[in-house]
PDB file of C-alpha atoms and ligand atoms in Angstrom:
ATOM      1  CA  UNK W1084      50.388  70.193  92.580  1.00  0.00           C
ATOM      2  CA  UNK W1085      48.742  74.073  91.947  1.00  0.00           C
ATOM      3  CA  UNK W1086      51.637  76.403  92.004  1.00  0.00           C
ATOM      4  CA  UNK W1087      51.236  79.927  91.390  1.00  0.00           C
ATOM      5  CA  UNK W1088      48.138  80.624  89.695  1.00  0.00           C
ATOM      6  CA  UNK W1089      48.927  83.910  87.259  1.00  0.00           C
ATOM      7  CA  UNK W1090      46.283  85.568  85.287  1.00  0.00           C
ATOM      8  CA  UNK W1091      46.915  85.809  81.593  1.00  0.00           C
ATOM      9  CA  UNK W1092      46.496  89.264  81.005  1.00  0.00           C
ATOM     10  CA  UNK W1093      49.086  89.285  84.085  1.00  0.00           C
ATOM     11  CA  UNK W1094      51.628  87.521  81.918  1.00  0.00           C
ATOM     12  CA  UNK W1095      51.516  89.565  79.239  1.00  0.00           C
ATOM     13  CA  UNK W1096      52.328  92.734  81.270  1.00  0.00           C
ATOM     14  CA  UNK W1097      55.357  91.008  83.062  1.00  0.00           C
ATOM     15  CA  UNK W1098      56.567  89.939  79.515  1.00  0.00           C
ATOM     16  CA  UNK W1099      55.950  93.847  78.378  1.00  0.00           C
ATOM     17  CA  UNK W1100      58.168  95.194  81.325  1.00  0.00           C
ATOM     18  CA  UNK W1101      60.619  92.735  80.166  1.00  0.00           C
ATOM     19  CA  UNK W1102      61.245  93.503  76.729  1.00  0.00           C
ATOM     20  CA  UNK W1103      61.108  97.374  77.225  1.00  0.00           C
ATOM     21  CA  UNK W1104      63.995  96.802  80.272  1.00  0.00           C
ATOM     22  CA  UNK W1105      65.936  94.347  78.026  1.00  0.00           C
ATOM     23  CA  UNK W1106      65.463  97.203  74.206  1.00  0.00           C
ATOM     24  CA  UNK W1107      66.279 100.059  77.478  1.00  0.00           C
ATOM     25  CA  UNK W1108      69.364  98.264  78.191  1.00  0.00           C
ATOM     26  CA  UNK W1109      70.635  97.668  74.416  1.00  0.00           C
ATOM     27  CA  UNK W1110      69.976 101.228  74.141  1.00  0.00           C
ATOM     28  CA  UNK W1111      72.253 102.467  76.656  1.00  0.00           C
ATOM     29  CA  UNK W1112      74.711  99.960  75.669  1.00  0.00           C
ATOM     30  CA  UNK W1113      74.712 101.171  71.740  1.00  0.00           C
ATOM     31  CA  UNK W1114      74.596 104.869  72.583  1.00  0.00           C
ATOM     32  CA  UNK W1115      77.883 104.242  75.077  1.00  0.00           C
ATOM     33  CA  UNK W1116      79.092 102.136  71.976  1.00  0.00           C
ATOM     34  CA  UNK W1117      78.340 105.219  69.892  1.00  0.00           C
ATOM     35  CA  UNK W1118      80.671 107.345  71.705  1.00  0.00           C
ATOM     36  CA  UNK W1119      78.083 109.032  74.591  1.00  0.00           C
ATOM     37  CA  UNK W1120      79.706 110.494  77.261  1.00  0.00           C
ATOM     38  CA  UNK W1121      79.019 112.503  80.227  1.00  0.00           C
ATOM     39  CA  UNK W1122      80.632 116.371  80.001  1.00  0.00           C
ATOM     40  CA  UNK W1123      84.081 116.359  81.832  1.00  0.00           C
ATOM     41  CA  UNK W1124      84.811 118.167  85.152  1.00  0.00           C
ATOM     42  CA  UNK W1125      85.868 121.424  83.930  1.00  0.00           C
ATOM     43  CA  UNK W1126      86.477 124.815  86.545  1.00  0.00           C
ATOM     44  CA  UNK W1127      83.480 127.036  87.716  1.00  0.00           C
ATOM     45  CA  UNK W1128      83.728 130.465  86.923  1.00  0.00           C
ATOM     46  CA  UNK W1129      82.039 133.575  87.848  1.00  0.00           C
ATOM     47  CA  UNK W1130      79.122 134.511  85.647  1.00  0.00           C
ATOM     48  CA  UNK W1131      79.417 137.985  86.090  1.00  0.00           C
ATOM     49  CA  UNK W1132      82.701 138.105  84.985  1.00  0.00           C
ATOM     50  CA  UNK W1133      82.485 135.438  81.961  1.00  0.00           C
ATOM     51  CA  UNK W1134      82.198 139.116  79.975  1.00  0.00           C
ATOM     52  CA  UNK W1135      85.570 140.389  81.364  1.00  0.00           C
ATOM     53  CA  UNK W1136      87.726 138.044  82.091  1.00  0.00           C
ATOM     54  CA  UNK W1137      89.927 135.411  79.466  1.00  0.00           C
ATOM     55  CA  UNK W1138      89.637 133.281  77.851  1.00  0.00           C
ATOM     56  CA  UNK W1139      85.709 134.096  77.453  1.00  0.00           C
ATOM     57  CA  UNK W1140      86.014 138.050  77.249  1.00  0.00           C
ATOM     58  CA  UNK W1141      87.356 137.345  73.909  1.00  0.00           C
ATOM     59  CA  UNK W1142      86.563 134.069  73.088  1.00  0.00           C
ATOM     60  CA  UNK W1143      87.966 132.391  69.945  1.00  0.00           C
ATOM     61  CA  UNK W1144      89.667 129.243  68.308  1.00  0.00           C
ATOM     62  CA  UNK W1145      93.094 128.192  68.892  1.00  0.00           C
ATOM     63  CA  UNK W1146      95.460 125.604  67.355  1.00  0.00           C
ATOM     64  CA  UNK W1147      97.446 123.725  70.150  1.00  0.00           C
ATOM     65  CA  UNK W1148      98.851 121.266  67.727  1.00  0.00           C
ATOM     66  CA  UNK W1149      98.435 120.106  64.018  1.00  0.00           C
ATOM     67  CA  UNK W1150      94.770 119.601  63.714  1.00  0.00           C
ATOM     68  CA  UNK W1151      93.728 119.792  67.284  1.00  0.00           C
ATOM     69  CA  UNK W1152      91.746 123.197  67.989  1.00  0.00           C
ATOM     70  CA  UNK W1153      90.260 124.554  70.930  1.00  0.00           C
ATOM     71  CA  UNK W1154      86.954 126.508  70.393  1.00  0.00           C
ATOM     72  CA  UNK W1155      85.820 128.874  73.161  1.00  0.00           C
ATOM     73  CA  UNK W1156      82.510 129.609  73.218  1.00  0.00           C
ATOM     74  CA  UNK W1157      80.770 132.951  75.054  1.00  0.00           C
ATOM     75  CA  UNK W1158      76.577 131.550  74.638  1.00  0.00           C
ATOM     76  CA  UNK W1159      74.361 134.307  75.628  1.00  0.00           C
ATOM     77  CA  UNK W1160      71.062 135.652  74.814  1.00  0.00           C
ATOM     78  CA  UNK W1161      70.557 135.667  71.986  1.00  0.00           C
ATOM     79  CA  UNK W1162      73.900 134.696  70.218  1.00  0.00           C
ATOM     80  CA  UNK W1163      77.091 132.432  69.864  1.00  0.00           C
ATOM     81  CA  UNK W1164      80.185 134.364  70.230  1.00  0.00           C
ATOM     82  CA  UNK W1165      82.245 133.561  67.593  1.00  0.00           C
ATOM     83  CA  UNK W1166      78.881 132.409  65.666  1.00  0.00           C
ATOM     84  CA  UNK W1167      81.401 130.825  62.974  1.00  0.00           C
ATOM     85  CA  UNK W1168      84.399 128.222  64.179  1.00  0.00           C
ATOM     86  CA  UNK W1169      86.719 127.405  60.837  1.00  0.00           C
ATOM     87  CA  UNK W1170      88.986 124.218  60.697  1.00  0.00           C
ATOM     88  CA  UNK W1171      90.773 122.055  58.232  1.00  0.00           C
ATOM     89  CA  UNK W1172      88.809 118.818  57.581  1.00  0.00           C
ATOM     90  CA  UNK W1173      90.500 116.014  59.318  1.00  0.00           C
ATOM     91  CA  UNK W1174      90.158 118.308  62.396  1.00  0.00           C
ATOM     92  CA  UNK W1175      89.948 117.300  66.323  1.00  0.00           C
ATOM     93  CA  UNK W1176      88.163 120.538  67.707  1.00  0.00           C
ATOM     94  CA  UNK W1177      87.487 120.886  71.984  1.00  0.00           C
ATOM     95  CA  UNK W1178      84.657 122.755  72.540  1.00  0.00           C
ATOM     96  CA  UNK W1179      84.517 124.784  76.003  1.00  0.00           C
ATOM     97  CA  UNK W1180      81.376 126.866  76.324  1.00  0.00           C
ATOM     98  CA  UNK W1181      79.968 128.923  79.240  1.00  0.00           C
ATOM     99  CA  UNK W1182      77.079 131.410  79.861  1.00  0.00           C
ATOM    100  CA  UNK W1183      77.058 134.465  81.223  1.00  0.00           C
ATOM    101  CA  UNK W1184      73.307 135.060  81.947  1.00  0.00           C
ATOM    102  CA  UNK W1185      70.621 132.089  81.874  1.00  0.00           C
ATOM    103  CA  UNK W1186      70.915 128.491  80.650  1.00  0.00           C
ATOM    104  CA  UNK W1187      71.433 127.582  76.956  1.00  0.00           C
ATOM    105  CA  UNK W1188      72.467 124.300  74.886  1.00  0.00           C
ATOM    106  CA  UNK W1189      74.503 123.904  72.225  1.00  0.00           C
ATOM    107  CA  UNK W1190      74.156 121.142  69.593  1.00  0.00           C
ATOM    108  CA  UNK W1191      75.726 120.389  66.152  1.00  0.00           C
ATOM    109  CA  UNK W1192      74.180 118.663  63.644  1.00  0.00           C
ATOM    110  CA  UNK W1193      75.848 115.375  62.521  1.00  0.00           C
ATOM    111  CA  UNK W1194      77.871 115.306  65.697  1.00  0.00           C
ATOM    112  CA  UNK W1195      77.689 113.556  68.886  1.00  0.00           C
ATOM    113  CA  UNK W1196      77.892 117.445  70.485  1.00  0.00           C
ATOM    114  CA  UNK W1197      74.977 117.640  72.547  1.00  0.00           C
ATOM    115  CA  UNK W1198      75.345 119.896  75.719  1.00  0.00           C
ATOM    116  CA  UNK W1199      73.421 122.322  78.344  1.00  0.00           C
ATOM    117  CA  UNK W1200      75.604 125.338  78.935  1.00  0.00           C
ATOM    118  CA  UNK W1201      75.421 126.691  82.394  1.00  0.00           C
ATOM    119  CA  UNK W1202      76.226 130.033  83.953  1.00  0.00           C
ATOM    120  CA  UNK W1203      79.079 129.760  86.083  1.00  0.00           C
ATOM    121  CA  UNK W1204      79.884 126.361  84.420  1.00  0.00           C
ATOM    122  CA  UNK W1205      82.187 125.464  81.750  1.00  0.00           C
ATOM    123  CA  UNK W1206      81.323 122.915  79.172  1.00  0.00           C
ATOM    124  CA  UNK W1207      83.187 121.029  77.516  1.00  0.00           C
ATOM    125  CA  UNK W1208      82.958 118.457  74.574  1.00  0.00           C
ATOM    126  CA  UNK W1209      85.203 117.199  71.485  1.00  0.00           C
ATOM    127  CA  UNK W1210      84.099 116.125  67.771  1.00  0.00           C
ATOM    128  CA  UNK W1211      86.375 115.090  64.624  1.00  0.00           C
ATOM    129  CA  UNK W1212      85.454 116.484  61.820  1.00  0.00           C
ATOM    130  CA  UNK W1213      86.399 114.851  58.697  1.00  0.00           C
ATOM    131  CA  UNK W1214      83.878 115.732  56.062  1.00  0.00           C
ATOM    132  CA  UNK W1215      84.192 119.090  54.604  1.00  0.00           C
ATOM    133  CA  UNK W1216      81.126 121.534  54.616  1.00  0.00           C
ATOM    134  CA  UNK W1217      78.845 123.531  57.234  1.00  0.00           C
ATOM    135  CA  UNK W1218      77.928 122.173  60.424  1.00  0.00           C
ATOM    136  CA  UNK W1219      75.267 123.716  61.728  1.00  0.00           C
ATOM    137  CA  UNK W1220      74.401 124.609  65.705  1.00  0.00           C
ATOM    138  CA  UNK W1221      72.016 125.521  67.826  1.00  0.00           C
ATOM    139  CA  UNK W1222      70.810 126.407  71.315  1.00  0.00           C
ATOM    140  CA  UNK W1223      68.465 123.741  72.027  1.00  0.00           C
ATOM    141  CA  UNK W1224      67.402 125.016  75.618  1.00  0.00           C
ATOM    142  CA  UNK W1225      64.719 127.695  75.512  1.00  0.00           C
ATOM    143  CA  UNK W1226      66.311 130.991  76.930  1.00  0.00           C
ATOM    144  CA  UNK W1227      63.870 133.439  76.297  1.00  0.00           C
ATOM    145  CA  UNK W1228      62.151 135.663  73.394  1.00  0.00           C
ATOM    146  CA  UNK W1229      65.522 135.282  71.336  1.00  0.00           C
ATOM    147  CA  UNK W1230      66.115 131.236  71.473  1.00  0.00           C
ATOM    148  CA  UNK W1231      65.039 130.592  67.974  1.00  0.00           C
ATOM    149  CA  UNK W1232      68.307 133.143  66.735  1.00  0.00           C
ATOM    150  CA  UNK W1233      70.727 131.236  68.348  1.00  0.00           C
ATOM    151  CA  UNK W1234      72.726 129.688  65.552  1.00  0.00           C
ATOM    152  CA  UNK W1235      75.751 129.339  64.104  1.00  0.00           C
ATOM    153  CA  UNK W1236      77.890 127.045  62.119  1.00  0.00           C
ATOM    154  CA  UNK W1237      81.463 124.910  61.988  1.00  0.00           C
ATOM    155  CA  UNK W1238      82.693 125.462  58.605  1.00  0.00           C
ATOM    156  CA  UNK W1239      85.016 122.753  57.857  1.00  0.00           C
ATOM    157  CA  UNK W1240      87.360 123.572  54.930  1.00  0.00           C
ATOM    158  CA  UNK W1241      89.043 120.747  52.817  1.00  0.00           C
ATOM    159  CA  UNK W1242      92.432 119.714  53.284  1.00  0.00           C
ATOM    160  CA  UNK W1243      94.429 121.948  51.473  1.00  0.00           C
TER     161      UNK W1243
HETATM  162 CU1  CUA K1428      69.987 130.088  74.131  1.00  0.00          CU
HETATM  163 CU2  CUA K1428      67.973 128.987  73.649  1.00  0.00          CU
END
């Protein structure tokens, strides 16, 4: 009997794209475990009036129940508007963010917030935040001359 006759250096490469398929795999699998999800299907708005119209004209952050806040975001070159988002520790806080003029991110350290931010699109993403202190975020997209300005922070107070 000669069965398939595979060359060693062959093998090795088959048993390469095998391991990095089966490490891809537990990756996706711990990072779903971890909480990743995909943004949720929120409205489209007009871009050109994201400046004019509520609830980003004037965006801020609003209690809708004990500990549960909703931050609106305004991301623009070359700022966050608010650029500073206080809660109570113990805090659930739903981000929704939007652009009125070219694509952005926004990320917080120590979070699993991690989103693009889209003229014309409305982003939106939740974190707990139990630890007191300052959270910091960024825009993590380049957007022009001003990208590296584009900061702010969540300032997490303790429970009083
Ligand atoms: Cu906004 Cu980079």
């Amino acid at each position: 009997m000669n069965g398939l006759r595979i060359d060693s250096y062959e093998k090795v490469w088959m048993l390469a794209s095998g391991v990095l398929l089966a490490v891809f795999l537990v990756a996706v699998a711990a990072s779903v475990f971890q909480g990743f999800s995909l943004p949720g299907d929120e409205p489209r708005l007009d871009p050109t009036r994201t400046m004019v119209d509520p609830p980003f004209a004037q965006p801020a952050v609003v209690e809708r129940a004990p500990g549960r806040y909703d931050a609106y975001v305004r991301v623009q070159i070359w700022a966050f508007v608010p650029n500073e988002i206080k809660v109570p520790a113990g805090s659930s806080v739903t981000f929704y963010l939007t652009s009125p003029d070219v694509q952005h991110g926004f990320m917080i350290e120590r979070t699993n917030v991690n989103v693009m931010v889209l003229p014309g699109q409305v982003s939106k993403i939740s974190a707990r935040f139990d630890k007191p202190g300052e959270y910091l975020f960024v825009c993590h997209e380049y957007c022009g001359i001003g990208h590296h300005l584009m900061s702010g922070k969540v300032i997490v107070t303790p429970k009083s």
